[in-house]
Short mmCIF file of N, CA and C in Angstrom, two decimals:
data_model
loop_
_atom_site.label_atom_id
_atom_site.label_comp_id
_atom_site.label_asym_id
_atom_site.label_seq_id
_atom_site.Cartn_x
_atom_site.Cartn_y
_atom_site.Cartn_z
N UNK A 1 -16.54 -2.96 1.69
CA UNK A 1 -15.93 -1.97 2.56
C UNK A 1 -16.28 -0.59 2.00
N UNK A 2 -16.62 0.31 2.89
CA UNK A 2 -16.99 1.67 2.49
C UNK A 2 -15.74 2.52 2.33
N UNK A 3 -15.89 3.60 1.56
CA UNK A 3 -14.80 4.54 1.39
C UNK A 3 -13.79 4.07 0.36
N UNK A 4 -12.59 4.68 0.42
CA UNK A 4 -11.50 4.32 -0.49
C UNK A 4 -10.19 4.57 0.20
N UNK A 5 -9.13 4.01 -0.37
CA UNK A 5 -7.80 4.30 0.15
C UNK A 5 -6.79 4.21 -0.98
N UNK A 6 -5.69 4.89 -0.75
CA UNK A 6 -4.54 4.82 -1.64
C UNK A 6 -3.30 4.65 -0.79
N UNK A 7 -2.22 4.26 -1.43
CA UNK A 7 -0.96 4.05 -0.72
C UNK A 7 0.13 4.77 -1.50
N UNK A 8 1.09 5.31 -0.76
CA UNK A 8 2.20 6.00 -1.41
C UNK A 8 3.49 5.82 -0.64
N UNK A 9 4.58 6.17 -1.30
CA UNK A 9 5.91 6.09 -0.69
C UNK A 9 6.69 7.35 -1.01
N UNK A 10 7.57 7.69 -0.08
CA UNK A 10 8.44 8.85 -0.27
C UNK A 10 9.87 8.37 -0.49
N UNK A 11 10.50 8.86 -1.54
CA UNK A 11 11.91 8.62 -1.84
C UNK A 11 12.30 7.14 -1.88
N UNK A 12 11.44 6.31 -2.41
CA UNK A 12 11.76 4.88 -2.51
C UNK A 12 12.87 4.69 -3.53
N UNK A 13 13.75 3.71 -3.28
CA UNK A 13 14.91 3.54 -4.16
C UNK A 13 15.05 2.13 -4.72
N UNK A 14 14.14 1.24 -4.40
CA UNK A 14 14.25 -0.13 -4.90
C UNK A 14 12.98 -0.53 -5.65
N UNK A 15 13.17 -0.84 -6.93
CA UNK A 15 12.03 -1.19 -7.79
C UNK A 15 11.24 -2.37 -7.26
N UNK A 16 11.93 -3.38 -6.73
CA UNK A 16 11.26 -4.58 -6.23
C UNK A 16 10.35 -4.24 -5.06
N UNK A 17 10.78 -3.37 -4.18
CA UNK A 17 9.94 -2.98 -3.04
C UNK A 17 8.70 -2.23 -3.50
N UNK A 18 8.88 -1.33 -4.46
CA UNK A 18 7.73 -0.60 -4.98
C UNK A 18 6.76 -1.53 -5.69
N UNK A 19 7.28 -2.45 -6.50
CA UNK A 19 6.43 -3.40 -7.19
C UNK A 19 5.63 -4.26 -6.22
N UNK A 20 6.28 -4.71 -5.16
CA UNK A 20 5.61 -5.49 -4.13
C UNK A 20 4.48 -4.70 -3.49
N UNK A 21 4.76 -3.44 -3.15
CA UNK A 21 3.76 -2.61 -2.47
C UNK A 21 2.59 -2.25 -3.40
N UNK A 22 2.88 -1.97 -4.66
CA UNK A 22 1.82 -1.66 -5.62
C UNK A 22 0.93 -2.89 -5.82
N UNK A 23 1.55 -4.05 -5.97
CA UNK A 23 0.79 -5.30 -6.15
C UNK A 23 -0.10 -5.56 -4.93
N UNK A 24 0.43 -5.35 -3.74
CA UNK A 24 -0.34 -5.57 -2.51
C UNK A 24 -1.49 -4.57 -2.42
N UNK A 25 -1.25 -3.32 -2.79
CA UNK A 25 -2.31 -2.31 -2.79
C UNK A 25 -3.43 -2.73 -3.74
N UNK A 26 -3.06 -3.20 -4.91
CA UNK A 26 -4.04 -3.68 -5.88
C UNK A 26 -4.82 -4.86 -5.30
N UNK A 27 -4.13 -5.81 -4.67
CA UNK A 27 -4.78 -7.00 -4.11
C UNK A 27 -5.77 -6.65 -3.00
N UNK A 28 -5.45 -5.65 -2.19
CA UNK A 28 -6.33 -5.25 -1.10
C UNK A 28 -7.43 -4.28 -1.54
N UNK A 29 -7.50 -3.96 -2.83
CA UNK A 29 -8.58 -3.11 -3.32
C UNK A 29 -8.31 -1.63 -3.24
N UNK A 30 -7.04 -1.23 -3.25
CA UNK A 30 -6.71 0.19 -3.21
C UNK A 30 -7.23 0.92 -4.44
N UNK A 31 -7.45 2.22 -4.29
CA UNK A 31 -8.01 3.03 -5.38
C UNK A 31 -6.96 3.78 -6.19
N UNK A 32 -5.79 4.01 -5.59
CA UNK A 32 -4.73 4.71 -6.29
C UNK A 32 -3.41 4.48 -5.59
N UNK A 33 -2.33 4.84 -6.26
CA UNK A 33 -0.98 4.73 -5.69
C UNK A 33 -0.24 6.00 -6.04
N UNK A 34 0.64 6.43 -5.14
CA UNK A 34 1.42 7.64 -5.43
C UNK A 34 2.84 7.51 -4.92
N UNK A 35 3.73 8.26 -5.55
CA UNK A 35 5.11 8.34 -5.11
C UNK A 35 5.47 9.81 -4.92
N UNK A 36 6.36 10.04 -3.99
CA UNK A 36 6.90 11.38 -3.77
C UNK A 36 8.41 11.28 -3.96
N UNK A 37 8.90 11.93 -4.99
CA UNK A 37 10.33 11.98 -5.31
C UNK A 37 10.97 10.59 -5.31
N UNK A 38 10.45 9.69 -6.16
CA UNK A 38 11.05 8.35 -6.21
C UNK A 38 12.42 8.38 -6.87
N UNK A 39 13.29 7.46 -6.48
CA UNK A 39 14.63 7.35 -7.06
C UNK A 39 14.76 5.98 -7.73
N UNK A 40 13.84 5.70 -8.68
CA UNK A 40 13.80 4.39 -9.32
C UNK A 40 13.42 4.53 -10.79
N UNK A 41 13.58 3.44 -11.50
CA UNK A 41 13.12 3.33 -12.89
C UNK A 41 11.75 2.67 -12.84
N UNK A 42 10.69 3.42 -13.06
CA UNK A 42 9.33 2.88 -12.93
C UNK A 42 9.06 1.73 -13.90
N UNK A 43 9.78 1.68 -15.03
CA UNK A 43 9.58 0.58 -15.97
C UNK A 43 10.02 -0.76 -15.38
N UNK A 44 11.00 -0.73 -14.47
CA UNK A 44 11.49 -1.97 -13.87
C UNK A 44 10.62 -2.45 -12.72
N UNK A 45 9.66 -1.65 -12.30
CA UNK A 45 8.77 -2.04 -11.21
C UNK A 45 7.94 -3.27 -11.60
N UNK A 46 7.63 -3.39 -12.86
CA UNK A 46 6.80 -4.50 -13.34
C UNK A 46 7.40 -5.88 -13.07
N UNK A 47 8.70 -5.95 -12.83
CA UNK A 47 9.34 -7.23 -12.55
C UNK A 47 8.72 -7.89 -11.32
N UNK A 48 8.45 -7.12 -10.28
CA UNK A 48 7.87 -7.69 -9.07
C UNK A 48 6.37 -7.43 -8.94
N UNK A 49 5.81 -6.66 -9.86
CA UNK A 49 4.36 -6.41 -9.85
C UNK A 49 3.70 -7.38 -10.81
N UNK A 50 3.49 -8.60 -10.34
CA UNK A 50 2.96 -9.64 -11.22
C UNK A 50 1.47 -9.52 -11.47
N UNK A 51 0.80 -8.55 -10.86
CA UNK A 51 -0.63 -8.34 -11.11
C UNK A 51 -0.88 -7.23 -12.13
N UNK A 52 0.18 -6.64 -12.64
CA UNK A 52 0.05 -5.48 -13.55
C UNK A 52 -0.81 -4.38 -12.92
N UNK A 53 -0.52 -4.08 -11.68
CA UNK A 53 -1.33 -3.12 -10.92
C UNK A 53 -1.41 -1.76 -11.59
N UNK A 54 -0.33 -1.32 -12.24
CA UNK A 54 -0.36 0.00 -12.87
C UNK A 54 -1.31 0.05 -14.05
N UNK A 55 -1.75 -1.10 -14.54
CA UNK A 55 -2.78 -1.13 -15.58
C UNK A 55 -4.18 -0.99 -14.98
N UNK A 56 -4.27 -1.09 -13.65
CA UNK A 56 -5.57 -1.08 -12.97
C UNK A 56 -5.71 0.02 -11.92
N UNK A 57 -4.60 0.56 -11.47
CA UNK A 57 -4.60 1.63 -10.46
C UNK A 57 -3.98 2.89 -11.05
N UNK A 58 -4.58 4.04 -10.79
CA UNK A 58 -3.90 5.28 -11.20
C UNK A 58 -2.61 5.46 -10.38
N UNK A 59 -1.55 5.89 -11.04
CA UNK A 59 -0.28 6.19 -10.38
C UNK A 59 -0.04 7.68 -10.49
N UNK A 60 0.20 8.32 -9.35
CA UNK A 60 0.49 9.75 -9.32
C UNK A 60 1.91 9.92 -8.80
N UNK A 61 2.74 10.63 -9.56
CA UNK A 61 4.11 10.93 -9.16
C UNK A 61 4.21 12.40 -8.81
N UNK A 62 4.72 12.69 -7.63
CA UNK A 62 4.91 14.07 -7.18
C UNK A 62 6.40 14.30 -6.99
N UNK A 63 6.90 15.42 -7.47
CA UNK A 63 8.33 15.68 -7.36
C UNK A 63 8.73 16.27 -6.02
N UNK A 64 7.75 16.64 -5.19
CA UNK A 64 8.07 17.18 -3.86
C UNK A 64 6.86 17.01 -2.95
N UNK A 65 7.09 17.13 -1.66
CA UNK A 65 6.00 17.06 -0.68
C UNK A 65 5.03 18.22 -0.89
N UNK A 66 5.54 19.38 -1.23
CA UNK A 66 4.69 20.56 -1.43
C UNK A 66 3.69 20.36 -2.57
N UNK A 67 4.05 19.54 -3.55
CA UNK A 67 3.16 19.31 -4.70
C UNK A 67 2.19 18.15 -4.50
N UNK A 68 2.26 17.47 -3.37
CA UNK A 68 1.36 16.34 -3.10
C UNK A 68 -0.09 16.82 -3.07
N UNK A 69 -0.93 16.17 -3.85
CA UNK A 69 -2.36 16.48 -3.89
C UNK A 69 -3.14 15.18 -3.70
N UNK A 70 -4.15 15.23 -2.85
CA UNK A 70 -5.00 14.07 -2.58
C UNK A 70 -6.45 14.42 -2.90
N UNK A 71 -7.29 13.40 -3.09
CA UNK A 71 -8.71 13.68 -3.33
C UNK A 71 -9.33 14.46 -2.17
N UNK A 72 -10.36 15.23 -2.46
CA UNK A 72 -11.05 16.02 -1.45
C UNK A 72 -11.55 15.12 -0.32
N UNK A 73 -11.28 15.50 0.91
CA UNK A 73 -11.73 14.75 2.07
C UNK A 73 -10.86 13.58 2.43
N UNK A 74 -9.80 13.33 1.68
CA UNK A 74 -8.90 12.20 1.94
C UNK A 74 -7.88 12.61 3.00
N UNK A 75 -7.74 11.79 4.04
CA UNK A 75 -6.82 12.08 5.13
C UNK A 75 -5.49 11.37 4.89
N UNK A 76 -4.40 12.10 5.09
CA UNK A 76 -3.06 11.54 4.91
C UNK A 76 -2.63 10.88 6.22
N UNK A 77 -2.26 9.59 6.12
CA UNK A 77 -1.85 8.80 7.29
C UNK A 77 -0.40 8.37 7.09
N UNK A 78 0.49 8.92 7.89
CA UNK A 78 1.89 8.53 7.82
C UNK A 78 2.12 7.25 8.61
N UNK A 79 2.96 6.38 8.09
CA UNK A 79 3.33 5.15 8.78
C UNK A 79 4.79 5.30 9.16
N UNK A 80 5.03 5.54 10.45
CA UNK A 80 6.39 5.86 10.90
C UNK A 80 6.56 5.44 12.35
N UNK A 81 7.72 4.93 12.66
CA UNK A 81 8.05 4.49 14.01
C UNK A 81 8.59 5.67 14.81
N UNK A 82 7.67 6.40 15.48
CA UNK A 82 8.05 7.53 16.32
C UNK A 82 7.39 7.40 17.68
N UNK A 83 7.85 8.16 18.63
CA UNK A 83 7.27 8.14 19.99
C UNK A 83 5.82 8.64 19.98
N UNK A 84 5.52 9.61 19.12
CA UNK A 84 4.19 10.24 19.11
C UNK A 84 3.17 9.48 18.27
N UNK A 85 3.60 8.55 17.43
CA UNK A 85 2.66 7.86 16.54
C UNK A 85 1.75 6.92 17.31
N UNK A 86 0.54 6.73 16.78
CA UNK A 86 -0.49 5.89 17.40
C UNK A 86 -0.23 4.43 17.02
N UNK A 87 -0.24 3.52 17.98
CA UNK A 87 -0.07 2.11 17.63
C UNK A 87 -1.22 1.64 16.72
N UNK A 88 -0.91 0.92 15.67
CA UNK A 88 -1.90 0.49 14.69
C UNK A 88 -3.11 -0.20 15.30
N UNK A 89 -2.96 -1.11 16.28
CA UNK A 89 -4.16 -1.77 16.82
C UNK A 89 -5.13 -0.81 17.53
N UNK A 90 -4.68 0.39 17.88
CA UNK A 90 -5.53 1.37 18.56
C UNK A 90 -6.05 2.45 17.62
N UNK A 91 -5.75 2.33 16.33
CA UNK A 91 -6.07 3.37 15.36
C UNK A 91 -7.37 3.06 14.64
N UNK A 92 -8.26 4.06 14.52
CA UNK A 92 -9.47 3.93 13.71
C UNK A 92 -9.16 4.53 12.34
N UNK A 93 -9.22 3.71 11.32
CA UNK A 93 -8.88 4.14 9.97
C UNK A 93 -9.93 5.11 9.43
N UNK A 94 -9.50 6.20 8.78
CA UNK A 94 -10.45 7.10 8.12
C UNK A 94 -11.14 6.36 6.97
N UNK A 95 -12.35 6.74 6.67
CA UNK A 95 -13.06 6.13 5.54
C UNK A 95 -12.34 6.43 4.24
N UNK A 96 -11.83 7.65 4.10
CA UNK A 96 -11.07 8.07 2.92
C UNK A 96 -9.64 8.37 3.37
N UNK A 97 -8.71 7.49 2.99
CA UNK A 97 -7.35 7.61 3.51
C UNK A 97 -6.30 7.41 2.43
N UNK A 98 -5.17 8.07 2.62
CA UNK A 98 -3.97 7.84 1.82
C UNK A 98 -2.85 7.54 2.81
N UNK A 99 -2.33 6.32 2.76
CA UNK A 99 -1.26 5.90 3.65
C UNK A 99 0.07 6.14 2.96
N UNK A 100 1.02 6.76 3.66
CA UNK A 100 2.32 7.04 3.07
C UNK A 100 3.41 6.42 3.94
N UNK A 101 4.32 5.72 3.28
CA UNK A 101 5.43 5.06 3.94
C UNK A 101 6.73 5.70 3.51
N UNK A 102 7.74 5.56 4.36
CA UNK A 102 9.04 6.16 4.07
C UNK A 102 9.92 5.26 3.24
N UNK A 103 11.11 5.76 2.93
CA UNK A 103 12.04 5.00 2.09
C UNK A 103 12.71 3.87 2.87
N UNK A 104 13.35 2.98 2.12
CA UNK A 104 14.16 1.96 2.75
C UNK A 104 15.31 2.66 3.48
N UNK A 105 15.64 2.16 4.61
CA UNK A 105 16.76 2.71 5.40
C UNK A 105 16.59 4.20 5.70
N UNK A 106 15.34 4.63 5.91
CA UNK A 106 15.10 6.03 6.19
C UNK A 106 13.73 6.24 6.81
N UNK A 107 13.35 7.47 6.96
CA UNK A 107 12.09 7.84 7.59
C UNK A 107 11.34 8.84 6.72
N UNK A 108 10.09 9.06 7.04
CA UNK A 108 9.33 10.12 6.38
C UNK A 108 9.99 11.45 6.74
N UNK A 109 10.03 12.36 5.79
CA UNK A 109 10.66 13.65 6.04
C UNK A 109 9.82 14.47 7.02
N UNK A 110 10.45 15.37 7.76
CA UNK A 110 9.70 16.22 8.70
C UNK A 110 8.59 17.02 8.02
N UNK A 111 8.84 17.52 6.79
CA UNK A 111 7.80 18.29 6.11
C UNK A 111 6.61 17.41 5.71
N UNK A 112 6.84 16.14 5.39
CA UNK A 112 5.73 15.24 5.09
C UNK A 112 4.99 14.85 6.37
N UNK A 113 5.71 14.59 7.44
CA UNK A 113 5.06 14.28 8.73
C UNK A 113 4.17 15.44 9.17
N UNK A 114 4.61 16.67 8.90
CA UNK A 114 3.82 17.84 9.28
C UNK A 114 2.51 17.92 8.49
N UNK A 115 2.47 17.36 7.28
CA UNK A 115 1.25 17.37 6.48
C UNK A 115 0.28 16.24 6.83
N UNK A 116 0.76 15.25 7.57
CA UNK A 116 -0.08 14.09 7.89
C UNK A 116 -1.19 14.46 8.88
N UNK A 117 -2.39 13.95 8.61
CA UNK A 117 -3.50 14.11 9.55
C UNK A 117 -3.34 13.16 10.73
N UNK A 118 -2.71 12.01 10.49
CA UNK A 118 -2.47 11.00 11.52
C UNK A 118 -1.11 10.38 11.23
N UNK A 119 -0.44 9.92 12.29
CA UNK A 119 0.79 9.14 12.14
C UNK A 119 0.62 7.89 12.99
N UNK A 120 0.83 6.74 12.35
CA UNK A 120 0.65 5.47 13.04
C UNK A 120 1.96 4.68 13.00
N UNK A 121 2.04 3.70 13.91
CA UNK A 121 3.20 2.81 13.91
C UNK A 121 2.72 1.38 14.10
N UNK A 122 3.46 0.48 13.55
CA UNK A 122 3.19 -0.94 13.75
C UNK A 122 3.98 -1.35 14.98
N UNK A 123 3.32 -1.89 16.01
CA UNK A 123 4.05 -2.19 17.25
C UNK A 123 4.98 -3.39 17.08
N UNK A 124 6.24 -3.09 16.78
CA UNK A 124 7.27 -4.11 16.59
C UNK A 124 8.55 -3.63 17.26
N UNK A 125 9.51 -4.53 17.37
CA UNK A 125 10.79 -4.19 17.98
C UNK A 125 11.64 -3.31 17.08
N UNK A 126 11.48 -3.48 15.75
CA UNK A 126 12.26 -2.70 14.79
C UNK A 126 11.49 -2.62 13.48
N UNK A 127 11.97 -1.81 12.57
CA UNK A 127 11.28 -1.61 11.29
C UNK A 127 11.40 -2.84 10.40
N UNK A 128 10.39 -3.00 9.53
CA UNK A 128 10.42 -4.08 8.54
C UNK A 128 10.43 -3.48 7.14
N UNK A 129 10.56 -4.33 6.14
CA UNK A 129 10.53 -3.92 4.75
C UNK A 129 9.30 -3.07 4.46
N UNK A 130 9.44 -2.08 3.59
CA UNK A 130 8.34 -1.16 3.28
C UNK A 130 7.12 -1.90 2.72
N UNK A 131 7.34 -2.93 1.93
CA UNK A 131 6.23 -3.71 1.39
C UNK A 131 5.48 -4.48 2.48
N UNK A 132 6.22 -5.03 3.42
CA UNK A 132 5.61 -5.75 4.54
C UNK A 132 4.82 -4.77 5.41
N UNK A 133 5.40 -3.62 5.71
CA UNK A 133 4.70 -2.63 6.53
C UNK A 133 3.40 -2.18 5.87
N UNK A 134 3.45 -1.93 4.56
CA UNK A 134 2.24 -1.54 3.84
C UNK A 134 1.18 -2.62 3.90
N UNK A 135 1.59 -3.87 3.72
CA UNK A 135 0.64 -4.99 3.76
C UNK A 135 -0.01 -5.11 5.13
N UNK A 136 0.75 -4.91 6.19
CA UNK A 136 0.19 -4.99 7.55
C UNK A 136 -0.86 -3.91 7.75
N UNK A 137 -0.57 -2.69 7.31
CA UNK A 137 -1.52 -1.58 7.46
C UNK A 137 -2.78 -1.85 6.65
N UNK A 138 -2.63 -2.33 5.41
CA UNK A 138 -3.81 -2.60 4.58
C UNK A 138 -4.64 -3.75 5.15
N UNK A 139 -3.99 -4.75 5.69
CA UNK A 139 -4.72 -5.86 6.31
C UNK A 139 -5.50 -5.36 7.53
N UNK A 140 -4.88 -4.50 8.33
CA UNK A 140 -5.56 -3.95 9.49
C UNK A 140 -6.77 -3.12 9.05
N UNK A 141 -6.62 -2.36 7.98
CA UNK A 141 -7.76 -1.58 7.46
C UNK A 141 -8.89 -2.50 7.04
N UNK A 142 -8.55 -3.55 6.32
CA UNK A 142 -9.55 -4.51 5.87
C UNK A 142 -10.27 -5.16 7.06
N UNK A 143 -9.51 -5.56 8.05
CA UNK A 143 -10.11 -6.22 9.22
C UNK A 143 -10.97 -5.27 10.04
N UNK A 144 -10.58 -4.01 10.13
CA UNK A 144 -11.34 -3.08 10.97
C UNK A 144 -12.52 -2.44 10.25
N UNK A 145 -12.44 -2.29 8.91
CA UNK A 145 -13.53 -1.66 8.17
C UNK A 145 -14.34 -2.65 7.33
N UNK A 146 -13.80 -3.83 7.09
CA UNK A 146 -14.51 -4.84 6.31
C UNK A 146 -15.66 -5.42 7.11
N UNK A 147 -16.50 -6.13 6.45
CA UNK A 147 -17.65 -6.72 7.13
C UNK A 147 -17.49 -8.23 7.17
N UNK A 148 -16.72 -8.66 8.14
CA UNK A 148 -16.46 -10.07 8.32
C UNK A 148 -17.16 -10.56 9.57
N UNK A 149 -17.37 -11.85 9.63
CA UNK A 149 -17.97 -12.46 10.82
C UNK A 149 -17.05 -12.23 12.01
N UNK A 150 -17.65 -12.12 13.19
CA UNK A 150 -16.85 -12.00 14.41
C UNK A 150 -16.01 -13.25 14.58
N UNK A 151 -14.85 -13.10 15.17
CA UNK A 151 -14.02 -14.26 15.44
C UNK A 151 -14.64 -15.08 16.57
N UNK A 152 -14.59 -16.41 16.44
CA UNK A 152 -15.16 -17.24 17.50
C UNK A 152 -14.30 -17.19 18.76
N UNK A 153 -14.89 -17.55 19.87
CA UNK A 153 -14.16 -17.57 21.14
C UNK A 153 -13.16 -18.72 21.14
N UNK A 154 -13.57 -19.89 20.63
CA UNK A 154 -12.68 -21.04 20.56
C UNK A 154 -11.81 -20.95 19.31
N UNK A 155 -10.75 -21.74 19.26
CA UNK A 155 -9.87 -21.77 18.10
C UNK A 155 -10.64 -22.22 16.86
N UNK A 156 -10.33 -21.65 15.71
CA UNK A 156 -10.99 -22.00 14.47
C UNK A 156 -11.70 -20.80 13.88
N UNK A 157 -12.41 -21.04 12.79
CA UNK A 157 -13.10 -19.96 12.10
C UNK A 157 -14.60 -20.10 12.20
N UNK A 158 -15.33 -19.12 11.64
CA UNK A 158 -16.79 -19.18 11.65
C UNK A 158 -17.28 -20.38 10.83
N UNK A 159 -18.48 -20.82 11.13
CA UNK A 159 -19.03 -21.99 10.46
C UNK A 159 -20.21 -21.60 9.57
N UNK A 160 -20.38 -22.31 8.46
CA UNK A 160 -21.56 -22.20 7.61
C UNK A 160 -21.87 -20.80 7.14
N UNK A 161 -23.10 -20.33 7.41
CA UNK A 161 -23.58 -19.04 6.92
C UNK A 161 -22.81 -17.85 7.49
N UNK A 162 -22.08 -18.03 8.57
CA UNK A 162 -21.34 -16.93 9.18
C UNK A 162 -20.16 -16.48 8.33
N UNK A 163 -19.73 -17.31 7.39
CA UNK A 163 -18.51 -17.01 6.63
C UNK A 163 -18.69 -15.85 5.66
N UNK A 164 -19.87 -15.63 5.13
CA UNK A 164 -20.07 -14.50 4.23
C UNK A 164 -19.32 -14.63 2.92
N UNK A 165 -19.17 -15.83 2.42
CA UNK A 165 -18.42 -16.05 1.18
C UNK A 165 -16.96 -16.28 1.50
N UNK A 166 -16.27 -16.92 0.62
CA UNK A 166 -14.88 -17.29 0.85
C UNK A 166 -13.99 -16.09 1.12
N UNK A 167 -14.20 -15.00 0.41
CA UNK A 167 -13.36 -13.82 0.56
C UNK A 167 -14.09 -12.67 1.23
N UNK A 168 -15.14 -12.92 2.01
CA UNK A 168 -15.87 -11.83 2.63
C UNK A 168 -16.43 -10.92 1.57
N UNK A 169 -16.15 -9.61 1.66
CA UNK A 169 -16.66 -8.65 0.68
C UNK A 169 -15.66 -8.33 -0.42
N UNK A 170 -14.56 -9.08 -0.50
CA UNK A 170 -13.56 -8.82 -1.53
C UNK A 170 -14.05 -9.38 -2.87
N UNK A 171 -13.76 -8.70 -3.97
CA UNK A 171 -14.15 -9.23 -5.28
C UNK A 171 -13.33 -10.47 -5.60
N UNK A 172 -13.87 -11.31 -6.48
CA UNK A 172 -13.14 -12.49 -6.92
C UNK A 172 -11.88 -12.04 -7.65
N UNK A 173 -10.76 -12.77 -7.46
CA UNK A 173 -9.52 -12.39 -8.14
C UNK A 173 -9.64 -12.55 -9.66
N UNK A 174 -8.92 -11.69 -10.36
CA UNK A 174 -8.88 -11.76 -11.82
C UNK A 174 -7.45 -12.13 -12.20
N UNK A 175 -7.30 -13.25 -12.87
CA UNK A 175 -5.97 -13.72 -13.26
C UNK A 175 -5.81 -13.57 -14.75
N UNK A 176 -4.69 -13.02 -15.15
CA UNK A 176 -4.42 -12.85 -16.56
C UNK A 176 -3.04 -13.44 -16.87
N UNK A 177 -2.92 -14.16 -17.99
CA UNK A 177 -1.59 -14.68 -18.34
C UNK A 177 -0.66 -13.51 -18.66
N UNK A 178 0.61 -13.69 -18.40
CA UNK A 178 1.60 -12.63 -18.63
C UNK A 178 2.70 -13.15 -19.53
N UNK A 179 3.33 -12.25 -20.23
CA UNK A 179 4.46 -12.58 -21.07
C UNK A 179 5.70 -11.95 -20.46
N UNK A 180 6.75 -12.74 -20.28
CA UNK A 180 7.98 -12.25 -19.68
C UNK A 180 9.04 -12.14 -20.77
N UNK A 181 9.69 -10.98 -20.83
CA UNK A 181 10.77 -10.74 -21.79
C UNK A 181 11.96 -10.15 -21.05
N UNK A 182 13.11 -10.19 -21.67
CA UNK A 182 14.31 -9.58 -21.08
C UNK A 182 14.36 -8.10 -21.40
N UNK A 183 14.70 -7.27 -20.39
CA UNK A 183 14.87 -5.84 -20.61
C UNK A 183 16.07 -5.66 -21.54
N UNK A 184 15.92 -4.89 -22.64
CA UNK A 184 16.98 -4.81 -23.64
C UNK A 184 18.29 -4.21 -23.13
N UNK A 185 18.25 -3.33 -22.15
CA UNK A 185 19.47 -2.68 -21.68
C UNK A 185 20.05 -3.30 -20.42
N UNK A 186 19.18 -3.77 -19.54
CA UNK A 186 19.65 -4.22 -18.24
C UNK A 186 19.63 -5.73 -18.07
N UNK A 187 19.05 -6.44 -19.03
CA UNK A 187 19.03 -7.89 -18.97
C UNK A 187 18.09 -8.47 -17.93
N UNK A 188 17.35 -7.61 -17.24
CA UNK A 188 16.41 -8.09 -16.23
C UNK A 188 15.11 -8.49 -16.91
N UNK A 189 14.38 -9.37 -16.24
CA UNK A 189 13.07 -9.77 -16.79
C UNK A 189 12.06 -8.67 -16.56
N UNK A 190 11.31 -8.36 -17.58
CA UNK A 190 10.24 -7.36 -17.52
C UNK A 190 8.98 -8.02 -18.10
N UNK A 191 7.84 -7.77 -17.52
CA UNK A 191 6.61 -8.37 -18.02
C UNK A 191 5.86 -7.40 -18.89
N UNK A 192 5.09 -7.94 -19.79
CA UNK A 192 4.26 -7.11 -20.67
C UNK A 192 2.82 -7.49 -20.48
#
């Protein structure tokens, strides 16, 4: 897949949700991750980030929307359920993109929406978990910009040489053993 992408969240308050989203970003080949004014303990994110994504992806923390900085030429894409947002199946992903999602039980702030080059929505009846929403957007990016065989007309998948390898253009997964220990103050499991 050409280009690059990063994923970020504004005012996230649950470590498990952030860990899930960071892990998914890493799995889909994201280039970076960012937070805007997070309300979490970043050390506890590792509990749900079983891929140790922060060891492989740069993490940028911004204390306000005004301080948000993206790579040159990178377009900011807000993911928000609004009347004006473009439905995801009709959206052409920028080659260089940073997708930003809102907090649990909330929305992207008006000042962040104003900075977005594009605002998209996932066509659903109601909002889903921030990690699920991020995964849907990244999957759509992969399907629209990746180089996969065309889907067949009949039910089933491509045959033989049309498959392009088991994972298309995705790199082979790298698995590393992990050590789990108890957090000394909170008693929660933390990985090293």
